[in-house]
Every structure is written in structure tokens, then in C-alpha cells.
Short mmCIF file of C-alpha atoms and ligand atoms in Angstrom, two decimals:
data_model
loop_
_atom_site.label_atom_id
_atom_site.label_comp_id
_atom_site.label_asym_id
_atom_site.label_seq_id
_atom_site.Cartn_x
_atom_site.Cartn_y
_atom_site.Cartn_z
CA MET A 239 15.13 -21.59 26.11
CA ASN A 240 12.92 -24.16 24.72
CA ALA A 241 11.35 -25.87 28.01
CA LEU A 242 7.87 -25.20 27.52
CA ASP A 243 5.79 -23.87 30.50
CA PRO A 244 2.34 -26.21 29.62
CA SER A 245 0.45 -23.54 32.06
CA GLN A 246 0.99 -20.62 29.31
CA ASN A 247 0.51 -19.83 25.97
CA ARG A 248 3.89 -19.38 24.20
CA VAL A 249 3.44 -17.51 20.66
CA ILE A 250 6.16 -17.47 18.13
CA VAL A 251 6.08 -14.66 15.46
CA VAL A 252 8.03 -15.00 12.92
CA GLY A 253 8.62 -11.56 11.32
CA GLY A 254 8.33 -8.68 12.76
CA GLY A 255 5.66 -6.22 9.98
CA PRO A 256 2.77 -5.23 10.63
CA ALA A 257 1.25 -8.43 10.78
CA GLY A 258 3.98 -10.02 13.56
CA TYR A 259 3.78 -6.70 15.40
CA GLU A 260 0.20 -6.08 15.92
CA ALA A 261 -0.38 -9.90 16.61
CA ALA A 262 2.41 -9.26 19.00
CA LEU A 263 0.85 -7.06 20.96
CA VAL A 264 -2.23 -8.67 20.78
CA ALA A 265 -1.47 -12.25 22.32
CA ALA A 266 1.08 -9.19 24.71
CA GLN A 267 -2.00 -8.05 25.80
CA LEU A 268 -4.09 -11.49 26.02
CA GLY A 269 -1.62 -12.60 28.68
CA ALA A 270 0.90 -14.81 26.09
CA ASP A 271 4.40 -15.51 26.25
CA VAL A 272 5.45 -13.75 23.13
CA MET A 273 8.37 -13.85 20.90
CA LEU A 274 9.16 -12.16 17.98
CA VAL A 275 11.70 -13.59 15.79
CA GLU A 276 12.85 -10.25 13.30
CA ARG A 277 15.82 -11.03 11.11
CA GLY A 278 15.60 -7.39 9.53
CA HIS A 279 13.74 -5.08 12.16
CA VAL A 280 11.10 -4.49 13.86
CA GLY A 281 8.55 -2.86 11.46
CA GLY A 282 9.34 -4.79 8.06
CA ALA A 283 9.01 -4.04 4.83
CA ALA A 284 5.92 -1.46 5.78
CA VAL A 285 8.12 0.99 7.77
CA LEU A 286 11.95 0.41 6.25
CA THR A 287 11.46 -0.14 2.47
CA ASP A 288 7.46 0.35 1.56
CA VAL A 289 4.88 2.50 3.07
CA VAL A 290 6.50 4.77 4.98
CA PRO A 291 9.11 5.56 2.57
CA SER A 292 7.16 5.93 0.22
CA LYS A 293 4.86 7.44 1.89
CA THR A 294 6.70 10.23 3.43
CA LEU A 295 8.75 10.60 -0.64
CA ILE A 296 5.54 11.61 -1.25
CA ALA A 297 4.42 13.90 1.55
CA THR A 298 7.40 15.80 0.09
CA ALA A 299 6.38 15.70 -4.14
CA GLU A 300 2.91 16.69 -2.89
CA LEU A 301 4.33 20.32 -1.43
CA MET A 302 6.45 20.70 -4.76
CA GLY A 303 3.41 19.90 -6.84
CA GLN A 304 1.02 22.97 -5.03
CA PHE A 305 4.98 25.13 -4.99
CA ARG A 306 4.27 24.73 -9.00
CA GLU A 307 0.58 25.25 -8.77
CA ALA A 308 1.23 28.02 -6.47
CA GLU A 309 0.65 31.06 -9.54
CA SER A 310 -2.71 29.90 -10.40
CA LEU A 311 -3.65 30.67 -6.47
CA GLY A 312 -1.99 34.35 -6.78
CA ILE A 313 1.20 33.53 -5.54
CA ASP A 314 3.66 36.02 -7.63
CA VAL A 315 6.74 33.06 -7.15
CA ARG A 316 9.26 34.91 -9.12
CA ALA A 317 12.67 36.16 -7.63
CA GLU A 318 13.33 39.85 -7.75
CA ASP A 319 14.79 40.20 -11.07
CA GLY A 320 11.91 38.84 -12.29
CA ALA A 321 13.00 35.28 -13.03
CA PRO A 322 10.93 32.53 -12.38
CA ALA A 323 11.60 30.70 -8.91
CA ALA A 324 12.48 27.46 -9.40
CA ALA A 325 11.74 24.67 -6.04
CA ARG A 326 14.11 21.94 -6.43
CA ALA A 327 14.44 19.28 -5.07
CA GLU A 328 17.50 17.84 -3.25
CA LEU A 329 16.70 14.18 -2.81
CA ALA A 330 19.66 13.27 -0.72
CA GLY A 331 18.84 15.40 1.25
CA ILE A 332 14.51 14.27 1.24
CA ASN A 333 16.43 10.49 1.27
CA ALA A 334 17.74 11.11 4.46
CA ARG A 335 15.07 12.03 6.34
CA ILE A 336 12.68 9.60 4.92
CA LYS A 337 15.66 7.15 6.31
CA ARG A 338 15.85 8.57 9.10
CA LEU A 339 11.82 8.92 10.07
CA ALA A 340 11.24 4.93 9.20
CA SER A 341 14.16 4.20 11.12
CA ALA A 342 12.73 6.15 14.11
CA GLN A 343 8.89 4.50 13.64
CA SER A 344 10.92 0.99 14.21
CA ASP A 345 12.62 2.46 16.92
CA ASP A 346 9.02 3.49 18.25
CA ILE A 347 7.44 -0.39 17.74
CA ARG A 348 10.35 -1.51 19.10
CA LEU A 349 10.09 -0.22 22.42
CA ALA A 350 6.29 -0.38 21.69
CA LEU A 351 6.97 -4.16 21.81
CA VAL A 352 9.68 -4.11 24.37
CA SER A 353 7.49 -2.47 27.15
CA SER A 354 4.49 -4.48 26.10
CA GLY A 355 6.89 -7.66 27.80
CA VAL A 356 6.87 -9.25 24.10
CA LYS A 357 10.67 -11.16 23.60
CA LEU A 358 12.58 -10.10 20.58
CA ILE A 359 15.05 -12.40 19.23
CA ASP A 360 17.53 -10.72 16.39
CA GLY A 361 17.40 -13.19 13.95
CA THR A 362 16.06 -15.79 11.22
CA ALA A 363 13.49 -18.50 12.03
CA THR A 364 12.66 -21.47 10.43
CA LEU A 365 9.81 -23.94 10.82
CA VAL A 366 10.93 -27.49 12.47
CA ASP A 367 6.98 -28.91 12.57
CA ASN A 368 3.90 -27.64 13.37
CA ARG A 369 5.07 -26.61 17.35
CA THR A 370 8.59 -25.73 17.13
CA VAL A 371 11.04 -22.91 15.16
CA SER A 372 13.86 -22.76 14.46
CA VAL A 373 16.40 -19.95 15.32
CA VAL A 374 19.80 -18.45 14.00
CA GLU A 375 20.60 -15.37 16.09
CA HIS A 376 22.22 -12.56 14.25
CA SER A 377 25.25 -13.68 17.22
CA GLY A 378 25.32 -17.32 16.05
CA ASN A 379 23.48 -18.91 18.24
CA GLU A 380 21.49 -21.73 16.95
CA TYR A 381 18.36 -22.98 18.80
CA GLN A 382 14.94 -24.28 18.94
CA LEU A 383 11.60 -23.03 20.37
CA ASP A 384 8.64 -24.74 21.14
CA ALA A 385 5.18 -23.21 21.03
CA THR A 386 2.25 -23.74 21.52
CA THR A 387 1.33 -20.90 18.34
CA ILE A 388 3.21 -20.22 15.24
CA LEU A 389 2.44 -17.27 13.54
CA ILE A 390 4.12 -16.66 10.10
CA SER A 391 4.23 -13.31 8.71
CA VAL A 392 7.21 -13.00 6.89
CA GLY A 393 6.46 -10.12 4.54
CA ALA A 394 7.25 -10.12 0.62
CA HIS A 395 9.86 -8.72 -1.71
CA PRO A 396 10.02 -7.31 -4.95
CA ARG A 397 10.12 -9.67 -8.04
CA GLU A 398 13.48 -9.56 -10.00
CA LEU A 399 13.28 -10.13 -14.08
CA ASP A 400 16.05 -12.06 -15.80
CA SER A 401 15.72 -9.88 -18.27
CA ALA A 402 15.85 -6.49 -16.10
CA LYS A 403 18.03 -7.21 -13.70
CA PRO A 404 18.15 -4.85 -10.72
CA ASP A 405 21.97 -3.20 -10.21
CA GLY A 406 21.12 -0.88 -7.36
CA GLU A 407 22.41 2.05 -9.26
CA ARG A 408 20.28 2.83 -12.93
CA ILE A 409 18.23 -0.55 -12.21
CA LEU A 410 15.74 -0.31 -9.14
CA THR A 411 13.35 -1.91 -7.20
CA TRP A 412 11.26 0.56 -4.70
CA THR A 413 13.67 -0.80 -1.64
CA GLN A 414 16.70 1.13 -3.60
CA LEU A 415 15.44 3.74 -3.96
CA TYR A 416 16.00 5.81 -1.46
CA GLU A 417 20.17 5.36 -2.04
CA LEU A 418 19.73 7.37 -4.78
CA PRO A 419 22.28 10.41 -4.40
CA GLU A 420 19.85 12.85 -6.75
CA LEU A 421 16.81 13.58 -8.62
CA PRO A 422 16.94 10.98 -12.05
CA GLU A 423 16.69 12.87 -15.21
CA HIS A 424 14.22 10.61 -16.62
CA LEU A 425 13.03 8.21 -14.43
CA ILE A 426 11.33 5.02 -16.41
CA VAL A 427 8.99 2.91 -14.52
CA VAL A 428 8.01 -0.51 -15.82
CA GLY A 429 4.97 -1.54 -14.65
CA SER A 430 1.85 0.53 -14.23
CA GLY A 431 -0.18 -0.80 -10.89
CA VAL A 432 -0.67 1.22 -7.63
CA THR A 433 3.23 0.73 -7.07
CA GLY A 434 4.63 1.92 -10.15
CA ALA A 435 1.66 5.24 -10.59
CA GLU A 436 2.55 5.54 -7.39
CA PHE A 437 6.29 6.43 -7.85
CA ALA A 438 5.87 7.77 -11.59
CA SER A 439 3.60 10.26 -9.87
CA ALA A 440 6.06 11.37 -7.37
CA TYR A 441 9.52 12.06 -9.38
CA HIS A 442 7.29 13.88 -11.81
CA ALA A 443 6.38 16.12 -8.95
CA LEU A 444 9.86 15.79 -7.65
CA GLY A 445 11.14 17.11 -11.16
CA SER A 446 12.11 14.27 -12.51
CA GLU A 447 10.93 13.25 -16.51
CA VAL A 448 9.30 10.51 -15.92
CA THR A 449 8.02 7.63 -18.67
CA LEU A 450 5.89 5.26 -17.31
CA VAL A 451 5.05 1.85 -19.13
CA SER A 452 1.95 0.37 -18.87
CA SER A 453 1.55 -2.93 -21.05
CA ARG A 454 -2.24 -2.74 -19.95
CA GLU A 455 -4.78 -0.42 -21.73
CA ARG A 456 -4.85 2.11 -19.01
CA VAL A 457 -2.80 2.74 -16.34
CA LEU A 458 -4.05 0.87 -12.85
CA PRO A 459 -5.68 -1.41 -14.29
CA GLY A 460 -7.13 -3.11 -11.02
CA GLU A 461 -9.02 -0.26 -9.89
CA ASP A 462 -12.21 1.76 -10.56
CA GLN A 463 -11.66 2.31 -14.07
CA ASP A 464 -12.77 6.14 -14.30
CA ALA A 465 -10.61 7.24 -11.70
CA ALA A 466 -7.88 5.51 -13.67
CA GLU A 467 -8.66 7.90 -16.01
CA VAL A 468 -8.60 10.40 -14.32
CA LEU A 469 -5.38 9.82 -13.06
CA GLU A 470 -3.96 9.19 -16.40
CA ARG A 471 -5.33 12.55 -18.08
CA ALA A 472 -3.71 14.00 -15.67
CA PHE A 473 -0.23 12.76 -15.47
CA ARG A 474 -0.29 13.61 -19.29
CA SER A 475 -1.64 16.56 -18.84
CA ARG A 476 1.38 17.40 -16.42
CA GLY A 477 3.90 16.09 -19.66
CA MET A 478 3.91 13.02 -18.37
CA ASN A 479 4.89 9.72 -20.90
CA VAL A 480 2.47 7.65 -20.75
CA LEU A 481 2.78 4.36 -22.98
CA SER A 482 -0.19 2.27 -23.08
CA ARG A 483 -0.51 -1.60 -24.08
CA SER A 484 3.72 -1.40 -24.39
CA ARG A 485 5.56 -4.62 -22.34
CA ALA A 486 8.91 -4.10 -21.95
CA ALA A 487 10.78 -6.57 -22.62
CA GLU A 488 14.55 -6.19 -21.57
CA VAL A 489 15.80 -3.36 -19.75
CA VAL A 490 20.05 -2.91 -19.72
CA ARG A 491 22.45 -0.79 -19.00
CA GLU A 492 23.98 1.76 -21.36
CA GLY A 493 26.55 3.92 -19.82
CA ASP A 494 25.48 6.02 -17.38
CA GLY A 495 21.93 5.74 -18.57
CA VAL A 496 19.36 2.63 -19.28
CA LEU A 497 17.66 1.30 -22.53
CA VAL A 498 14.13 -0.45 -22.23
CA THR A 499 13.69 -2.53 -25.18
CA LEU A 500 8.99 -3.33 -25.84
CA ALA A 501 8.27 -6.18 -27.22
CA ASP A 502 7.31 -4.79 -29.91
CA GLY A 503 10.80 -3.27 -30.63
CA ARG A 504 10.61 0.59 -29.87
CA LYS A 505 13.37 1.33 -27.49
CA VAL A 506 12.97 4.05 -24.76
CA ARG A 507 16.17 5.59 -22.88
CA GLY A 508 16.22 6.93 -19.24
CA SER A 509 18.53 8.06 -17.11
CA HIS A 510 17.25 5.05 -14.62
CA CYS A 511 14.72 2.66 -14.85
CA LEU A 512 12.91 1.74 -11.61
CA MET A 513 10.81 -2.13 -11.77
CA ALA A 514 7.69 -2.17 -10.23
CA VAL A 515 6.65 -5.80 -10.88
CA GLY A 516 5.05 -7.30 -8.41
CA SER A 517 5.95 -8.67 -5.25
CA ILE A 518 7.00 -12.18 -4.06
CA PRO A 519 6.27 -14.14 -0.44
CA ASN A 520 9.08 -14.65 1.54
CA THR A 521 8.41 -18.34 2.04
CA GLU A 522 10.74 -20.15 0.26
CA GLY A 523 13.06 -21.65 2.84
CA LEU A 524 10.96 -21.50 5.40
CA GLY A 525 10.81 -25.48 6.48
CA LEU A 526 6.74 -24.79 5.60
CA GLU A 527 7.12 -28.11 4.37
CA ASN A 528 8.13 -29.44 7.04
CA ALA A 529 4.84 -28.67 9.52
CA GLY A 530 2.94 -29.21 6.10
CA VAL A 531 1.98 -25.96 6.19
CA GLN A 532 -0.24 -25.69 2.52
CA VAL A 533 1.59 -23.04 0.06
CA SER A 534 -0.55 -21.81 -3.19
CA GLU A 535 1.22 -21.93 -6.55
CA SER A 536 2.80 -18.96 -6.02
CA GLY A 537 4.20 -19.55 -2.76
CA HIS A 538 1.60 -17.34 -0.82
CA ILE A 539 0.30 -19.35 2.17
CA VAL A 540 -3.18 -20.54 2.20
CA VAL A 541 -5.41 -19.02 4.93
CA ASP A 542 -8.95 -19.15 6.43
CA ARG A 543 -10.62 -16.15 7.13
CA VAL A 544 -9.18 -15.86 10.60
CA SER A 545 -5.72 -16.45 9.52
CA ARG A 546 -5.70 -20.08 10.35
CA THR A 547 -3.59 -22.40 7.61
CA SER A 548 -3.72 -25.80 6.95
CA VAL A 549 -2.19 -26.37 10.62
CA PRO A 550 -3.64 -26.34 13.24
CA GLY A 551 -1.92 -24.11 15.72
CA VAL A 552 -0.17 -22.30 12.88
CA TYR A 553 -1.58 -19.41 11.58
CA ALA A 554 -0.28 -16.58 9.09
CA ALA A 555 -1.12 -13.15 8.34
CA GLY A 556 0.49 -10.14 5.67
CA ASP A 557 1.98 -10.25 2.27
CA CYS A 558 3.03 -14.33 2.86
CA THR A 559 -0.43 -15.28 2.21
CA SER A 560 -2.68 -14.79 -0.29
CA VAL A 561 -5.25 -11.91 1.23
CA LEU A 562 -5.29 -8.41 0.24
CA PRO A 563 -1.59 -7.29 0.18
CA LEU A 564 -2.19 -4.06 2.68
CA ALA A 565 -0.37 -2.72 5.80
CA SER A 566 -4.50 -2.73 7.41
CA VAL A 567 -5.28 -5.68 6.14
CA ALA A 568 -2.05 -7.49 7.72
CA ALA A 569 -2.28 -5.91 11.02
CA MET A 570 -5.80 -6.61 11.01
CA ALA A 571 -5.40 -10.38 9.95
CA GLY A 572 -2.08 -10.96 12.73
CA ARG A 573 -4.48 -8.96 15.04
CA ILE A 574 -7.24 -11.37 13.86
CA ALA A 575 -4.84 -14.66 14.00
CA MET A 576 -4.07 -14.41 17.80
CA TRP A 577 -7.59 -13.38 19.14
CA HIS A 578 -8.50 -16.09 17.65
CA ALA A 579 -5.55 -18.39 18.78
CA LEU A 580 -6.00 -17.04 21.94
CA GLY A 581 -9.94 -17.50 22.31
CA ASP A 582 -10.67 -14.10 22.92
CA ALA A 583 -13.65 -12.57 20.57
CA VAL A 584 -13.50 -12.31 16.54
CA SER A 585 -14.59 -11.64 13.59
CA PRO A 586 -13.37 -13.32 10.58
CA LEU A 587 -11.83 -10.34 7.70
CA LYS A 588 -14.63 -8.53 6.15
CA LEU A 589 -11.93 -8.02 2.83
CA ARG A 590 -15.05 -6.05 1.28
CA HIS A 591 -14.78 -3.04 3.94
CA VAL A 592 -11.15 -2.48 3.50
CA ALA A 593 -10.94 1.16 2.85
CA SER A 594 -7.76 1.18 0.29
CA ASN A 595 -5.52 4.48 -1.43
CA VAL A 596 -3.47 4.99 -4.15
CA PHE A 597 -0.89 7.55 -2.77
CA THR A 598 -0.71 9.62 -6.66
CA ALA A 599 -1.98 13.04 -7.46
CA PRO A 600 -4.57 12.95 -7.71
CA GLU A 601 -5.65 10.81 -4.79
CA ILE A 602 -7.95 7.18 -5.65
CA ALA A 603 -9.33 6.27 -2.54
CA THR A 604 -11.73 3.46 -2.60
CA VAL A 605 -14.19 0.85 0.06
CA GLY A 606 -17.02 -1.42 -0.62
CA VAL A 607 -18.36 -2.66 -4.02
CA SER A 608 -16.96 -2.25 -7.68
CA GLN A 609 -18.25 -0.17 -10.55
CA LYS A 610 -16.48 -3.46 -12.45
CA SER A 611 -18.88 -6.15 -10.51
CA LEU A 612 -21.97 -3.42 -11.26
CA ASP A 613 -20.66 -3.78 -14.64
CA ASP A 614 -20.23 -7.56 -15.08
CA GLY A 615 -24.18 -8.19 -12.87
CA VAL A 616 -22.35 -9.76 -9.97
CA ILE A 617 -23.98 -6.66 -8.23
CA ASP A 618 -27.26 -4.87 -7.92
CA ALA A 619 -26.49 -0.97 -7.24
CA GLU A 620 -27.10 2.00 -7.96
CA VAL A 621 -25.13 4.42 -8.47
CA VAL A 622 -24.28 8.34 -8.73
CA ARG A 623 -20.81 10.46 -9.87
CA VAL A 624 -20.42 14.12 -8.34
CA PRO A 625 -17.30 15.32 -9.93
CA LEU A 626 -15.64 17.97 -7.66
CA SER A 627 -15.67 20.58 -10.58
CA THR A 628 -19.16 22.45 -9.07
CA ASN A 629 -17.66 21.67 -5.31
CA ALA A 630 -17.48 25.40 -4.20
CA ARG A 631 -14.03 24.47 -1.68
CA ALA A 632 -12.31 22.15 -4.96
CA LYS A 633 -12.92 25.58 -6.23
CA MET A 634 -11.52 27.84 -3.90
CA GLN A 635 -8.15 25.77 -3.69
CA GLY A 636 -7.82 25.26 -7.23
CA ILE A 637 -8.89 21.53 -7.79
CA GLU A 638 -9.92 20.53 -11.47
CA ASP A 639 -10.04 16.84 -11.50
CA GLY A 640 -11.50 14.82 -8.88
CA PHE A 641 -15.24 13.13 -8.32
CA VAL A 642 -17.30 11.29 -5.82
CA LYS A 643 -19.19 8.22 -6.77
CA LEU A 644 -21.18 6.50 -4.51
CA PHE A 645 -23.12 3.18 -4.49
CA CYS A 646 -25.94 1.35 -2.68
CA ARG A 647 -28.18 -1.33 -2.51
CA PRO A 648 -31.63 -0.19 -4.53
CA ALA A 649 -34.08 -1.38 -2.05
CA SER A 650 -32.87 -0.05 1.50
CA GLY A 651 -30.50 2.61 -0.23
CA SER A 652 -27.91 1.11 2.34
CA VAL A 653 -24.70 2.06 1.45
CA LEU A 654 -22.37 -0.35 -0.49
CA GLY A 655 -19.23 1.58 -1.01
CA GLY A 656 -17.34 4.90 -3.40
CA VAL A 657 -14.64 5.84 -5.32
CA VAL A 658 -12.83 9.04 -4.37
CA VAL A 659 -10.70 10.91 -6.48
CA ALA A 660 -9.17 13.54 -5.36
CA PRO A 661 -6.71 15.54 -3.38
CA LYS A 662 -6.37 14.34 -0.30
CA ALA A 663 -8.94 11.38 -0.58
CA SER A 664 -7.27 9.30 1.68
CA GLU A 665 -8.91 11.06 4.52
CA LEU A 666 -12.00 11.58 2.96
CA ILE A 667 -13.13 8.06 2.00
CA PHE A 668 -13.91 7.27 5.82
CA PRO A 669 -17.63 8.96 5.64
CA ILE A 670 -18.14 6.20 3.29
CA ALA A 671 -16.60 3.88 5.01
CA VAL A 672 -18.07 4.03 7.99
CA ALA A 673 -21.47 3.98 6.50
CA LEU A 674 -20.74 0.49 4.63
CA GLU A 675 -19.40 -0.52 7.99
CA ASN A 676 -22.32 0.61 10.25
CA ARG A 677 -25.11 -0.55 7.44
CA LEU A 678 -26.33 3.36 6.88
CA THR A 679 -28.60 4.12 4.14
CA VAL A 680 -28.22 6.99 1.40
CA ASP A 681 -30.42 9.74 3.47
CA GLN A 682 -28.60 9.06 6.99
CA LEU A 683 -25.60 9.98 4.81
CA ALA A 684 -27.29 12.53 3.27
CA ASN A 685 -28.79 13.90 7.09
CA THR A 686 -25.32 14.71 8.43
CA PHE A 687 -23.89 17.65 8.35
CA ALA A 688 -21.21 18.91 6.30
CA VAL A 689 -19.23 21.68 6.59
CA TYR A 690 -19.79 23.98 4.55
CA PRO A 691 -17.44 24.16 1.89
CA SER A 692 -15.99 21.31 1.93
CA LEU A 693 -14.80 18.48 -0.03
CA SER A 694 -16.74 16.13 1.59
CA GLY A 695 -20.03 17.83 1.01
CA SER A 696 -19.51 16.11 -2.12
CA ILE A 697 -19.97 13.38 -0.12
CA SER A 698 -23.19 14.25 1.12
CA GLU A 699 -24.62 15.42 -2.41
CA ALA A 700 -24.10 11.98 -3.85
CA ALA A 701 -25.87 10.46 -1.16
CA ARG A 702 -28.51 13.21 -1.74
CA LYS A 703 -28.31 12.10 -5.15
CA LEU A 704 -29.37 8.49 -4.67
CA HIS A 705 -32.34 10.00 -2.42
CA ARG A 706 -35.90 7.68 -3.20
CA ARG A 707 -39.26 9.00 -2.89
CA ALA A 708 -40.74 6.81 0.09
C1 LIG B 39 6.03 0.51 -2.71
C2 LIG B 39 4.91 0.03 -1.52
C3 LIG B 39 4.04 1.06 -0.55
C4 LIG B 39 3.61 0.85 -0.51
N1 LIG B 39 2.35 1.48 0.53
C5 LIG B 39 1.27 0.82 1.45
C6 LIG B 39 0.72 2.14 1.56
O1 LIG B 39 0.58 3.18 1.32
N2 LIG B 39 -0.47 1.39 2.74
C7 LIG B 39 -0.52 0.12 3.12
O2 LIG B 39 -1.76 -0.24 3.17
N3 LIG B 39 0.11 -0.61 2.15
C8 LIG B 39 0.98 -0.21 1.50
N4 LIG B 39 2.15 -1.13 0.69
C9 LIG B 39 1.86 -2.84 1.01
C10 LIG B 39 2.25 -3.29 2.68
O3 LIG B 39 4.04 -2.58 2.48
C11 LIG B 39 2.97 -4.83 3.23
O4 LIG B 39 1.19 -5.45 2.63
C12 LIG B 39 2.75 -5.09 4.57
O5 LIG B 39 4.63 -4.17 4.37
C13 LIG B 39 2.56 -6.50 4.80
O6 LIG B 39 3.46 -6.62 6.01
P1 LIG B 39 3.38 -7.73 6.40
O7 LIG B 39 3.60 -8.09 8.16
O8 LIG B 39 2.85 -8.58 5.69
O9 LIG B 39 5.68 -8.34 5.81
P2 LIG B 39 6.71 -7.47 5.99
O10 LIG B 39 6.17 -5.77 6.26
O11 LIG B 39 6.74 -7.20 4.62
O12 LIG B 39 7.18 -7.49 7.28
C14 LIG B 39 7.76 -8.47 6.84
C15 LIG B 39 8.73 -8.73 8.29
O13 LIG B 39 9.05 -10.73 8.33
C16 LIG B 39 10.96 -10.79 8.47
N5 LIG B 39 11.25 -11.75 7.63
C17 LIG B 39 11.16 -12.64 6.99
N6 LIG B 39 11.34 -13.87 6.99
C18 LIG B 39 12.20 -13.65 8.11
C19 LIG B 39 12.75 -15.45 9.00
N7 LIG B 39 12.80 -16.65 8.15
N8 LIG B 39 12.62 -15.15 10.06
C20 LIG B 39 12.38 -13.73 11.02
N9 LIG B 39 12.23 -12.95 10.82
C21 LIG B 39 11.56 -12.91 8.80
C22 LIG B 39 11.20 -9.52 7.65
O14 LIG B 39 12.84 -9.05 7.75
C23 LIG B 39 9.99 -8.64 7.42
O15 LIG B 39 10.37 -7.16 8.39
C24 LIG B 39 3.29 -1.12 -0.37
C25 LIG B 39 3.87 -1.68 -0.22
C26 LIG B 39 5.08 -1.14 -1.35
C27 LIG B 39 5.51 -1.94 -2.08
#
């Protein structure tokens, strides 16, 4: 299996998440001999434990949220005897659906890879040098493979703290949530970044009491501050207990529950605790030093904008690199690696144009420049913020929280970015992303018809507000 046909590129992809499987599909399309080694399931953490499961859980949580608000839109949800009807989240069923869906998605990807000619190897790979990969198959077979190009796309795993060791039953990482047989009575979420905020939002909507422990001044410290404030207000007004500037010092099991001790000595008791305190790249023990691949102090592989590592012929993409940890970015970085390695047309990764979303209620979607870079004087931009409370469609749908924020260049009016805080903001950010990518001006955006009434009407209203007389 290790004889390398010099007439053909042999690409070995290590890790079959979005970075790896998208890269493998491109390499196969470009005629390379492609092998993908995956130690778990293709689709990776993105499909099996992270993106797909969390967004499937959130889909159910959204429906529960709508059910709770049904009465305000004129729907009588009382039972025959006049008692308030209660929708209950059956977590065992919800989790079974999530796991079925994730597994089916993994099967779909497997089929797509196989039918495009990628050879799949179920096993663990390590680097022997910059042209050789050692494989231990699950079956026990061991061998080495030569390659002209190696792509490392091994992803990351949840960070665990010695002071809060997950036990898989009461103290949990996000990968362990889908084994819960019933809804936590009181879930304490440690960490108020994107992952912590999304699960806090979802479990609260499903009916758990939720305490969100945030070491920072406000939730989502990395996001637009106005957006984070709207979300935190919405969380509190729905009854979530948000503990700001509260660092969790220790989490231990206490009988059938958990005890979280904060750094200032306060104690919070709950039934379960979710630790959402970041990720660690899966680069340890991968043999990167054998190939001379440079890694950062945090263990992330150092790459350039076409996914090259410090070693010729060895590329890396996705969460194991120091690039933005998003599935969409991982997939693009993987494709770029193969376009570059196999000599196709390629443009370097443009992180400024990445649209991202926090799947809370309401959602927060962003693209392009940030308010912080404007406030810090890093960029020069004009900005306008239009609240959704004046949008006719929002009123009809009972949406009270949210806004559209748009940034443009002062002289030319070209769109530099935006923030949307709304239900389904992930869908609404696209016109702003298109405008940014194609250097459209706010006038071009404003002159594009928006449906009336629609939430996207607020995007065109924001663009109109940024018009400057010629
Ligand atoms: C809770 C949560 C929700 C998220 N939601 C979103 C979202 O909504 N949208 C979004 O864009 N991003 C989201 N992300 C981020 C997203 O999950 C990651 O950016 C994405 O998974 C990165 O893809 P990857 O290919 O780098 O790695 P992964 O998906 O982690 O895949 C890596 C694969 O490599 C395999 N592997 C590791 N080592 C070896 C080895 N030595 N040999 C063989 N195989 C190996 C692993 O088994 C794994 O299958 C979320 C993350 C989390 C934690």
C-alpha cells in the first residue's frame, strides 16, 4: 500500500471533519489519489458532537420558545379544563433524534467521499516525516503510506480543568450532553462564550432552570457589545440567572447534584454543570515534530492564508490550526489547501469576510468589521443601528428584541460589515455578506427591493440611513 506512483499526486488527509472531508472531495475532483484516515466517524466533531447536535437541540428549543409565546399572539394554549397546557421537553427522545440525525449526516458524507473516489481508512494516523504517514487501522493492521501532499485536519476537543473534572453524568463537556436521560432540573453553565451562551439559551427554553457563570463583565465577550447586551437582557428577563464577573474556582459532585464554588467564595448548587471553557487542538502525539511542523504554544499548527504549514508539502486546516474555529472556515481552509497543493486557481482565506452566528434566542449574526475596531480607532467607518421594534413584520411576529447594524466606508459608502440580532439572524446576515464580498455601496443595498413587510426591510432601512448626498 505504500508504493507511490510518481505520475500521480497522492494526498493523505488525516482527520475527516469539515476541513478534511471538504479537502478530500476537492483533491478527488482534481484527479489526485486521495486517502482519508479517520479515527472516529467522518463528519468529525462538527457532525457527531458539536455543530449538528447543538443546532438540532436548538431547533427543538426554538419550538419550545415559540410555544411559550403563543398566547401573546392570540393562541389559547389552555387545556379543556382551563388549566394551562404545558409542553414538556422529552430529552431522551430529543437526544435520540439528535444522534440519529448526526449519524445519518455522517453516513451521507461517507457516501459522498466514497462515490467521488476517496479511499477511506478507519484508523489513527501519525506523521513519520513530511512525506510519510503511519496508520494503525481499527482492525489492527499497521502500515506506512507515502504521500506527495499531507493535510492535517485533526480538530480539537473540549478543554478540561483539574478543578472541575467532567464525570459524564453530572459534570459534563458539551460532547456528553446527548447521553442525558432527562432534562436537567438546574443546569449551571460555566463559560459565557458562544458555546456556553448557546447551551444556556437552549436548555432554558427547554425548561431547565439555568445559571450562567460568566467570568467577564457581560456574556459573549468576543461579540458586538450592543448585541451581547440585548442577549443578556433577554436572558435575564426570561428568568435565567446570569452571574457576571464570577469565576468558577471549583466544581464537584454533591450527592445527586453539583456544587460550584466561585472564586469569591459564593456557592451555587445545581443538578448538572456544563463546562464550556474552550477547546484544545488534537495535535499532541501526532508526530508533528517528526516532520518539523511548527506549532504555537497552545499546540495549534501555524499556517499561512493558503493553509501551508512551516514544512513544504504539509498543509493543515480547521480547529487544529490557529485560524478562526468555525466549521465553515475549516471547510474553506481545507479546500484552499488542496487548490493550492494541486495547482488549481486559489485565493487566500479572507477572514474579514466570514459570516458567523451565535445560535441563541435571539440569534446574533456578524460579518465584516466590528464596532470594537471602530471604537478603538483601528478603522474609519460610519455606522447606523436600526432597532427591530419599529419593523412592521417584527411587530406582527411579536419580536421585541433585536436590531440591524450596518458599517460603511465614509467616503465611498461601500459596505464594511454588519450585525443582525434577531430570530434567524443567521439567514438575515447573507445580504450584508454579499454586499461586503462584492464591494456594494449602501446605496446599492438600499436600492435593492426588500419584501414588505420583512425583517430584511430593516437592512435596507439601515442602508438608506447611511446615504450621503452626492
Ligand atoms: C458546541 C459547538 C458548536 C459549534 N457550532 C458551530 C456552528 O454552528 N457553526 C460553525 O461554523 N462552527 C461551529 N462550531 C465549530 C466547529 O465544530 C469546528 O470549527 C469544526 O468542527 C472544525 O472542523 P475540523 O475539520 O477542523 O475538525 P473536527 O470536526 O473536529 O474533525 C476532526 C476529525 O479528525 C479526527 N482525528 C483526530 N486525530 C486523528 C488522527 N490522529 N488520525 C485520524 N483521525 C483523527 C477526529 O476523529 C475528527 O473526526 C461549534 C463548536 C462547538 C464546540
